[in-house]
mmCIF file of C-alpha atoms in Angstrom:
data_model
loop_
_atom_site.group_PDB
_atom_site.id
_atom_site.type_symbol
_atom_site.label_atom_id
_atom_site.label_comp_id
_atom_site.label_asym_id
_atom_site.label_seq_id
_atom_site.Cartn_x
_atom_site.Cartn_y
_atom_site.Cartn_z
ATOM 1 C CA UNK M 1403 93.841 65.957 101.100
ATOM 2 C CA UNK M 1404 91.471 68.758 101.917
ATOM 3 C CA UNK M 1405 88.349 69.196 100.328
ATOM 4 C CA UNK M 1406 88.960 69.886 96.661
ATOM 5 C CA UNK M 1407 86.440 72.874 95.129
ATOM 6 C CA UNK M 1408 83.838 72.236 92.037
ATOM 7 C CA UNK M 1409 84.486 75.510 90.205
ATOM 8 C CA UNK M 1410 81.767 77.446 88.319
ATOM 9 C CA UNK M 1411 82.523 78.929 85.482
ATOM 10 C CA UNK M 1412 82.525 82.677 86.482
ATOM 11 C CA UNK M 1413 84.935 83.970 88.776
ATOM 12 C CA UNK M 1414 86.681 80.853 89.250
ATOM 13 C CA UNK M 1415 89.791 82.437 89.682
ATOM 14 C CA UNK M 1416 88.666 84.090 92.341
ATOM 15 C CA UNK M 1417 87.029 80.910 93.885
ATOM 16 C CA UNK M 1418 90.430 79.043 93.549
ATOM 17 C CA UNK M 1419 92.042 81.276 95.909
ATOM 18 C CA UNK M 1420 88.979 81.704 98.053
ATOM 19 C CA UNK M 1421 89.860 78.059 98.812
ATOM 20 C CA UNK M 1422 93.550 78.376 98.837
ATOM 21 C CA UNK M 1423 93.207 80.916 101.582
ATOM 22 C CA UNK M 1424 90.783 79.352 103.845
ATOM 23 C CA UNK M 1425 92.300 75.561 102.993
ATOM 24 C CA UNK M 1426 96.746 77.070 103.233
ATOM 25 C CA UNK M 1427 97.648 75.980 100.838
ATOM 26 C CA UNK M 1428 98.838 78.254 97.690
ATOM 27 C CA UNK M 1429 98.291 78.464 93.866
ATOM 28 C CA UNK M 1430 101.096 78.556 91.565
ATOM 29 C CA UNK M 1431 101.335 81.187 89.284
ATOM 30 C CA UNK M 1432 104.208 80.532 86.813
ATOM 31 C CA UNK M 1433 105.071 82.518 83.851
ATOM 32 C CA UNK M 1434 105.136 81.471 80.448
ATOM 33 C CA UNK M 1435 107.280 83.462 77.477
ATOM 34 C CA UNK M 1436 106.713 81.027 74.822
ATOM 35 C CA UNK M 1437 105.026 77.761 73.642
ATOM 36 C CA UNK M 1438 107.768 75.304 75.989
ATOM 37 C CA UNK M 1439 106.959 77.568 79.209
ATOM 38 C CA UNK M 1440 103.529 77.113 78.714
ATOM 39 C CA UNK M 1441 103.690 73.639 78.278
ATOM 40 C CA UNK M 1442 105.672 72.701 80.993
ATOM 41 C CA UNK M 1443 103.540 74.531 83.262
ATOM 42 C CA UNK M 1444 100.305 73.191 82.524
ATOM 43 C CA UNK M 1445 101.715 69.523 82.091
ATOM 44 C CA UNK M 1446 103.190 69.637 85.502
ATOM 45 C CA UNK M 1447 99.700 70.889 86.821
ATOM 46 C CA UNK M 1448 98.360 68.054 85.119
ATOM 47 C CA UNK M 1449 100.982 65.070 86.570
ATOM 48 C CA UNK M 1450 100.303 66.745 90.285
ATOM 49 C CA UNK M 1451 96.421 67.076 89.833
ATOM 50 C CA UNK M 1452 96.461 70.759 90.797
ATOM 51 C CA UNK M 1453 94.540 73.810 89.617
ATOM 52 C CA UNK M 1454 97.253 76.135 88.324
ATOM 53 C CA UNK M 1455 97.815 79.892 87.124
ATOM 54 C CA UNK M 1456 99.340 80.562 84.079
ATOM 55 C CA UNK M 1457 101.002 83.605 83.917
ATOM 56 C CA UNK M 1458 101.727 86.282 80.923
ATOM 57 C CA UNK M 1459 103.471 89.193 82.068
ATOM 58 C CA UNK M 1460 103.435 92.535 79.853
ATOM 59 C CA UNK M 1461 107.069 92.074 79.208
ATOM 60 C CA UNK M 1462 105.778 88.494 77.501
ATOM 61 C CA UNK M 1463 103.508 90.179 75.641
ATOM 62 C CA UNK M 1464 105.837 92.806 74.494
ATOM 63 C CA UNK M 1465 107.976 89.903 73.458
ATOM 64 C CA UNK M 1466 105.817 87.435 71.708
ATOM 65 C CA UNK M 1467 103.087 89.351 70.954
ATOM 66 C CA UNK M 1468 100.319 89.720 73.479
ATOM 67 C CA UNK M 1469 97.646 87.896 70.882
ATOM 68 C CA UNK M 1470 100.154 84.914 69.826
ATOM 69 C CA UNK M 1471 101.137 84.217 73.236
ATOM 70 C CA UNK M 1472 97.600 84.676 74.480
ATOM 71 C CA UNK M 1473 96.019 82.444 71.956
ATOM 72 C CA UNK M 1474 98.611 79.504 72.583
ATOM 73 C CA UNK M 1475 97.825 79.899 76.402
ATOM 74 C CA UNK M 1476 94.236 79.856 75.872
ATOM 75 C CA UNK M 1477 94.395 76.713 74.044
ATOM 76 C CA UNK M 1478 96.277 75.011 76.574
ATOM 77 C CA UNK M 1479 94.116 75.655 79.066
ATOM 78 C CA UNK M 1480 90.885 74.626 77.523
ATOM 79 C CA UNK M 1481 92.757 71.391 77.025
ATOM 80 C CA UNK M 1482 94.032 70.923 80.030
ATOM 81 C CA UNK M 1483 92.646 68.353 82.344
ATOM 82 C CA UNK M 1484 93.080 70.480 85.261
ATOM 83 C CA UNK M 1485 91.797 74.070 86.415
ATOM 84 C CA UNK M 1486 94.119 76.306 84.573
ATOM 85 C CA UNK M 1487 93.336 80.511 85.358
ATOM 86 C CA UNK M 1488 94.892 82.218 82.663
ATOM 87 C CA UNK M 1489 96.426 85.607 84.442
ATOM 88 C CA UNK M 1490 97.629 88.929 82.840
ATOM 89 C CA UNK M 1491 100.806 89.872 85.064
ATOM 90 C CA UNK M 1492 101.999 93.275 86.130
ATOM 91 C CA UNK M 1493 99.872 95.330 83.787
ATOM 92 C CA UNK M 1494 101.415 98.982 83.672
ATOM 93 C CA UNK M 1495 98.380 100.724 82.418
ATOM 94 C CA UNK M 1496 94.546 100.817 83.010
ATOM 95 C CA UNK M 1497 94.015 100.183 79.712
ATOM 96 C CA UNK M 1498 96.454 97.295 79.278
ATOM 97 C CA UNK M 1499 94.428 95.618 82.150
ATOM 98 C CA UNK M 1500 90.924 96.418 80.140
ATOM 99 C CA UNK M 1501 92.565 94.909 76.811
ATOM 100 C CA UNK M 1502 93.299 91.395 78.903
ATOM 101 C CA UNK M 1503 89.760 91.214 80.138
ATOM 102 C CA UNK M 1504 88.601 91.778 76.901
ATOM 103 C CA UNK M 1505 90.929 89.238 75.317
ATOM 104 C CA UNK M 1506 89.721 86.577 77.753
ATOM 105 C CA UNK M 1507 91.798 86.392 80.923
ATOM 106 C CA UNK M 1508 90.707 85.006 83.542
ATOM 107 C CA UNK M 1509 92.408 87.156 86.373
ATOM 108 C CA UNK M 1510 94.680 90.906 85.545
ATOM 109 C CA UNK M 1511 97.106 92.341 87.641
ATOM 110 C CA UNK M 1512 97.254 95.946 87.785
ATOM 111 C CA UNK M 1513 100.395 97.640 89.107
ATOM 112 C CA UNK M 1514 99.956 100.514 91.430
ATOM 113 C CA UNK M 1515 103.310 101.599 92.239
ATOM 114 C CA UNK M 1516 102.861 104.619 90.864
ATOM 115 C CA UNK M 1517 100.574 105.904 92.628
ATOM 116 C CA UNK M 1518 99.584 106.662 95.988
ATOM 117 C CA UNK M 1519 97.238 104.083 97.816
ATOM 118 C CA UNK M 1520 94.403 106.109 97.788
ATOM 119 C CA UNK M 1521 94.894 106.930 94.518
ATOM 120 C CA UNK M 1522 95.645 102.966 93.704
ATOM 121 C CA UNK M 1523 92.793 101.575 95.048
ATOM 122 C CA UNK M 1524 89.921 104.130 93.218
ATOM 123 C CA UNK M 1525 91.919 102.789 89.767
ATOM 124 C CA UNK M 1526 91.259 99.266 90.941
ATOM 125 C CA UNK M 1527 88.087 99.942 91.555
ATOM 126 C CA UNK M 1528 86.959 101.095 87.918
ATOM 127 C CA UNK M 1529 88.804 98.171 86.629
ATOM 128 C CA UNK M 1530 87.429 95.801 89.620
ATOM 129 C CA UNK M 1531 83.433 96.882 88.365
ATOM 130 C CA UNK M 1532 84.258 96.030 84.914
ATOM 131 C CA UNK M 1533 86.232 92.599 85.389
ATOM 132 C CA UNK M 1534 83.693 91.272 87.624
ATOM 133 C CA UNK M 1535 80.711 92.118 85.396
ATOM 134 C CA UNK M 1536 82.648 89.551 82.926
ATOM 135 C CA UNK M 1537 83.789 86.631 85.148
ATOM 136 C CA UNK M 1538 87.314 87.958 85.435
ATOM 137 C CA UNK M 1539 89.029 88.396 88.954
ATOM 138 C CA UNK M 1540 91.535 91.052 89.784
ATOM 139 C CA UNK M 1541 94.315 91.268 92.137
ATOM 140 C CA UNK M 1542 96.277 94.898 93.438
ATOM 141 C CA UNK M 1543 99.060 95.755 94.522
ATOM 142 C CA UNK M 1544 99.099 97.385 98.080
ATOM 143 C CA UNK M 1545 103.162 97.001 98.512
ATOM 144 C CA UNK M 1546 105.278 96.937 95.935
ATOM 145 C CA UNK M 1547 107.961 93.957 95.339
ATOM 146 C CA UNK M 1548 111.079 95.950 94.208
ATOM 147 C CA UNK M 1549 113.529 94.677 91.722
ATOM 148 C CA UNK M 1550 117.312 94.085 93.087
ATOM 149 C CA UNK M 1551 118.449 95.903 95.978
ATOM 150 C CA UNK M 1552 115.113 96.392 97.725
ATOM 151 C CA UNK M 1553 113.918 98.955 100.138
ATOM 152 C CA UNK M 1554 110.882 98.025 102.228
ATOM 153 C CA UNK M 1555 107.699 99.278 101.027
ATOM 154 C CA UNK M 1556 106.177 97.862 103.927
ATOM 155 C CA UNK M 1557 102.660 100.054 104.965
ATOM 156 C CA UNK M 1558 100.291 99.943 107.768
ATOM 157 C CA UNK M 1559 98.480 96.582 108.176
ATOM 158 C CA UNK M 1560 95.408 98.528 109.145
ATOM 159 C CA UNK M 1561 95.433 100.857 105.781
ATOM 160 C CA UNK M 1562 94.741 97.221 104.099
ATOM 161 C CA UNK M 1563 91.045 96.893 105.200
ATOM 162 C CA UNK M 1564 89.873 100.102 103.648
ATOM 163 C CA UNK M 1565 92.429 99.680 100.526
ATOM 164 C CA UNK M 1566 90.380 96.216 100.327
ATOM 165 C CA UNK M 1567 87.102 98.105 100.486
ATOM 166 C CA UNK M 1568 87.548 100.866 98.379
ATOM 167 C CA UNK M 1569 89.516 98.708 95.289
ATOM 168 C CA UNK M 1570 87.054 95.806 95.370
ATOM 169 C CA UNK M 1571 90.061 93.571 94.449
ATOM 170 C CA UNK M 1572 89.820 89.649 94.968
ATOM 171 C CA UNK M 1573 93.111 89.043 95.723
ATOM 172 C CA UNK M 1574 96.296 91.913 97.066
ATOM 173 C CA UNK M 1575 99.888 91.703 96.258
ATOM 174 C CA UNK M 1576 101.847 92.558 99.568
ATOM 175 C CA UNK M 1577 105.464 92.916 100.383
ATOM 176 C CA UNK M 1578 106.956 90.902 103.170
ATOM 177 C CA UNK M 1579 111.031 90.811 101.772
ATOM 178 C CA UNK M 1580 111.010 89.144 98.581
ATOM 179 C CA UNK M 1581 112.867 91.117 95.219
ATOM 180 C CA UNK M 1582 112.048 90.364 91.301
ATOM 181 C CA UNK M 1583 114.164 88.340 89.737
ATOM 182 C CA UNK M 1584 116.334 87.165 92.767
ATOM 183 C CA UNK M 1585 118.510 84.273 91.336
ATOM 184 C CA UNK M 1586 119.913 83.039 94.831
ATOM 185 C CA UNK M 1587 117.685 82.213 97.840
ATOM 186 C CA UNK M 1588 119.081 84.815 100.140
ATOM 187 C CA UNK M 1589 115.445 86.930 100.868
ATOM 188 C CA UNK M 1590 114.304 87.150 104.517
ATOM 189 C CA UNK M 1591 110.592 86.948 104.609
ATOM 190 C CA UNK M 1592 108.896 89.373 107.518
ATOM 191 C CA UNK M 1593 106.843 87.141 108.850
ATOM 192 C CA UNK M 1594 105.423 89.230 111.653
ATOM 193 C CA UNK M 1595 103.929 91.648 108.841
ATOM 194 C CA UNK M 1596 102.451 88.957 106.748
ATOM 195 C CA UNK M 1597 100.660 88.011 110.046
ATOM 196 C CA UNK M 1598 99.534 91.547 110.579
ATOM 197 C CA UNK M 1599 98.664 92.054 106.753
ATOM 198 C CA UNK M 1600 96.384 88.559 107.249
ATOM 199 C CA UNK M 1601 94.737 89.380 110.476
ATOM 200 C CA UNK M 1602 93.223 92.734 108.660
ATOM 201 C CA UNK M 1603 91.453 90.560 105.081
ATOM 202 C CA UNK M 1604 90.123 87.322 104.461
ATOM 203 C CA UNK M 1605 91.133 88.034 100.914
ATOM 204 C CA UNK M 1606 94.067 85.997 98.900
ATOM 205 C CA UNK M 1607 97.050 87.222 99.907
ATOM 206 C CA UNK M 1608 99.567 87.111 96.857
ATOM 207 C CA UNK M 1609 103.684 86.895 96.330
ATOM 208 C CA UNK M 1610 105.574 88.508 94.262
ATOM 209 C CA UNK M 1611 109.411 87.568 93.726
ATOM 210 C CA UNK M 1612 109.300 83.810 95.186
ATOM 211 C CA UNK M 1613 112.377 83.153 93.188
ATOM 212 C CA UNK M 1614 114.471 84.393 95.940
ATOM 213 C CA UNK M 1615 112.967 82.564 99.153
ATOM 214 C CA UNK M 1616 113.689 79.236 100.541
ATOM 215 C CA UNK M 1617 111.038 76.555 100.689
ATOM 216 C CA UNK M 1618 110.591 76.612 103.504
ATOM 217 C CA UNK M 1619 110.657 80.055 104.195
ATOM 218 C CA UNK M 1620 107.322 79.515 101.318
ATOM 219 C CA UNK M 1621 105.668 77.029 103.534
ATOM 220 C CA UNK M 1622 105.646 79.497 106.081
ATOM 221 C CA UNK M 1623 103.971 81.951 104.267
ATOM 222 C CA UNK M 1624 101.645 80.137 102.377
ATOM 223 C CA UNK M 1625 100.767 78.740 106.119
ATOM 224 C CA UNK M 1626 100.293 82.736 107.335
ATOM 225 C CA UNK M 1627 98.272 83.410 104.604
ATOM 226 C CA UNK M 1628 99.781 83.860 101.138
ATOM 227 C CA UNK M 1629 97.205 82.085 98.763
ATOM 228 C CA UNK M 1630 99.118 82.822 95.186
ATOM 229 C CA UNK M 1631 102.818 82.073 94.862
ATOM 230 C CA UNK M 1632 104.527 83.788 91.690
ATOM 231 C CA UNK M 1633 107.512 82.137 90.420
ATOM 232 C CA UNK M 1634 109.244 83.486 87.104
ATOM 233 C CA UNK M 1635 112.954 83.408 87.754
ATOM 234 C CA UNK M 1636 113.681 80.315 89.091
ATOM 235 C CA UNK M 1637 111.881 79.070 85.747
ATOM 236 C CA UNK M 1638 113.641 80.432 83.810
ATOM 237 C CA UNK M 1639 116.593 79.750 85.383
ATOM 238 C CA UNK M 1640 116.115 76.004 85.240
ATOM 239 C CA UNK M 1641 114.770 75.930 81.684
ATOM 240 C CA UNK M 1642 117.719 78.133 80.192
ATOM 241 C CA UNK M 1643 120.127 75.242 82.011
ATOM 242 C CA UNK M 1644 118.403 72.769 80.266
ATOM 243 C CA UNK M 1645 118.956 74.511 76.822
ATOM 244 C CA UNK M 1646 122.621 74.791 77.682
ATOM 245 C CA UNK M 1647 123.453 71.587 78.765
ATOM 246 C CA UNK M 1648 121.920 70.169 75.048
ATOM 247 C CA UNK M 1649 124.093 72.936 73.120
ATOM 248 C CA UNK M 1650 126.920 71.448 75.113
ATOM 249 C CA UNK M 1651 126.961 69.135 72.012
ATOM 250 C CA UNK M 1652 128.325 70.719 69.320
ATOM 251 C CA UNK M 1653 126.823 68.475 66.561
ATOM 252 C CA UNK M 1654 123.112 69.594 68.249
ATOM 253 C CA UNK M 1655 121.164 71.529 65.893
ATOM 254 C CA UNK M 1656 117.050 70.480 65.720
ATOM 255 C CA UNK M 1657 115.395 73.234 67.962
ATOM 256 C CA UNK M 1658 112.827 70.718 69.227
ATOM 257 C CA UNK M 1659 115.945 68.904 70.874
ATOM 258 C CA UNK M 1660 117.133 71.072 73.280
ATOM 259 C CA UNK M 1661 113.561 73.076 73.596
ATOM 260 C CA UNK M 1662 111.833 69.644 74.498
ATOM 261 C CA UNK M 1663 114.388 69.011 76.824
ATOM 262 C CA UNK M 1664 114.182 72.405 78.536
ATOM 263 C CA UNK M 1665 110.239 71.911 78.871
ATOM 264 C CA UNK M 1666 110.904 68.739 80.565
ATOM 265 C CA UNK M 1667 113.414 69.771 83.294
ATOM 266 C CA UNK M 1668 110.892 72.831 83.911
ATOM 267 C CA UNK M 1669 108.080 70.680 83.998
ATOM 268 C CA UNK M 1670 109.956 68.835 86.860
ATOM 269 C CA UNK M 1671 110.931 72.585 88.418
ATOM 270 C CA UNK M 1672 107.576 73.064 88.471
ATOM 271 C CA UNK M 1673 105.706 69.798 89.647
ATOM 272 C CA UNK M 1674 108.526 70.653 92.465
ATOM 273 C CA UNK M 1675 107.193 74.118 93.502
ATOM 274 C CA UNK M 1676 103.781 73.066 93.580
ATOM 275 C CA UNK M 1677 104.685 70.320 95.984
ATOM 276 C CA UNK M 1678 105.681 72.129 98.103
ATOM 277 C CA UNK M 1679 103.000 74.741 97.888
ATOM 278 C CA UNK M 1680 100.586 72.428 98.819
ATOM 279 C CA UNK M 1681 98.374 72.460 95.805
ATOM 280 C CA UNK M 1682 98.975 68.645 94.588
ATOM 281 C CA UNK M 1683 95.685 66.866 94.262
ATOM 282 C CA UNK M 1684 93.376 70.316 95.141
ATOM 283 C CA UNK M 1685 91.787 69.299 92.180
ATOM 284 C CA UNK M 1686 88.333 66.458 91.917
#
């Protein structure tokens, strides 16, 4: 086991990946859409003795309610046993990033897509000088993961060091072949431009889209660089199997049935992934 990092209460998100980075191994960061999700994520982190991100996307929050399903992942982690960053996912807005710092996140995501780099990284950086004065880490989005049929967003490696400098971001969201919500293991990771991408920042380099790349393939990565792994679809995947093979049974009708047993085949899903991103026993 490497050396596992004591983590200060301010900006530990930020000093979790620090180590992930310089150490190669990667954080999971694994969404959560309800009370279950949640659970099983933080309960595998717990059985593998690894510090673990716990994810709410803005499309959770749209769908639970961004204070319900922030409160029951707040809870969680002050319970947990293990380093657990709460992280605000894919925020669409400036002010939906400002609204999760102020609610208590540990780490927000700000999309940047629509906008051009420049243009990104001087919006990161007002939202970078206020998150940091509270703690709260941020991570930006220099290429963009697409969703289905991709087309490469790939940019310069060298634009990244003045992207890094202007944005003040902790950790950067790059594209090297994944797609969102990928259900079959068919993406082809550019390897070459991770290296490039790594060779131009120290910083966390994050994944978006995991769902669709081969362990190995991961192992790879993580190896070249990538400090944060995002996983979402394979989840969800394996927890909505668990939910149907209960309601095979027709005489099945107590929620807490098949919902318990989804959490625990996810919780395996999970301990899984973060296996095999290195992250088991990262934690004192």
């Amino acid at each position: 086991m490497t050396a596992a990092l004591r983590l200060k209460p301010k900006n530990r998100a930020a000093a979790l990946l620090a180590h992930a980075r310089e150490h190669r191994y990667a954080i999971g960061a694994f969404n959560a859409v309800n009370l279950e999700t949640a659970e099983a994520i933080v309960q595998a982190a717990e059985l593998e003795n690894a510090p673990v991100i716990l994810q709410v996307s803005e499309n959770a929050a749209r769908y639970a309610g961004l204070e319900h399903l922030t409160a029951v992942c707040q809870s969680l982690r002050e319970h947990a046993s293990i380093p657990v960053i709460l992280h605000f996912d894919h925020a669409e807005t400036l002010e939906s990033a400002l609204t999760a710092v102020a609610l208590g996140y540990d780490m927000v995501m700000l999309e940047g897509g629509d906008l051009d780099l420049d243009g990104n990284a001087k919006r990161l950086k007002l939202l970078s000088k206020t998150a940091h004065a509270l703690g709260v880490a941020v991570e930006g989005e220099f290429e963009v993961t697409q969703k289905g049929e991709r087309e490469a967003t790939h940019l310069s490696a060298s634009a990244l060091e003045d992207f890094m400098k202007v944005s003040g971001v902790d950790a950067v969201a790059v594209d090297i072949g994944t797609s969102h919500k990928q259900t079959e293991k068919t993406a082809m990771l550019n390897i070459p431009h991770l290296r490039d991408l790594a060779h131009q920042t120290a910083a966390p380099l994050v994944l978006h889209g995991s769902s669709g790349a081969t362990p190995e393939d991961l192992r790879i990565a993580i190896h070249e660089g990538i400090s944060k792994v995002n996983v979402a679809t394979e989840l969800m995947l394996e927890f909505t199997r668990g939910v149907r093979e209960q309601l095979s049974d027709p005489k099945l009708y107590d929620a807490r049935k098949y919902l318990g047993y989804a959490r625990e085949v996810m919780t395996q899903r999970v301990r899984t992934l973060i296996q095999n991103f290195g992250s088991s026993g990262q934690v004192l």
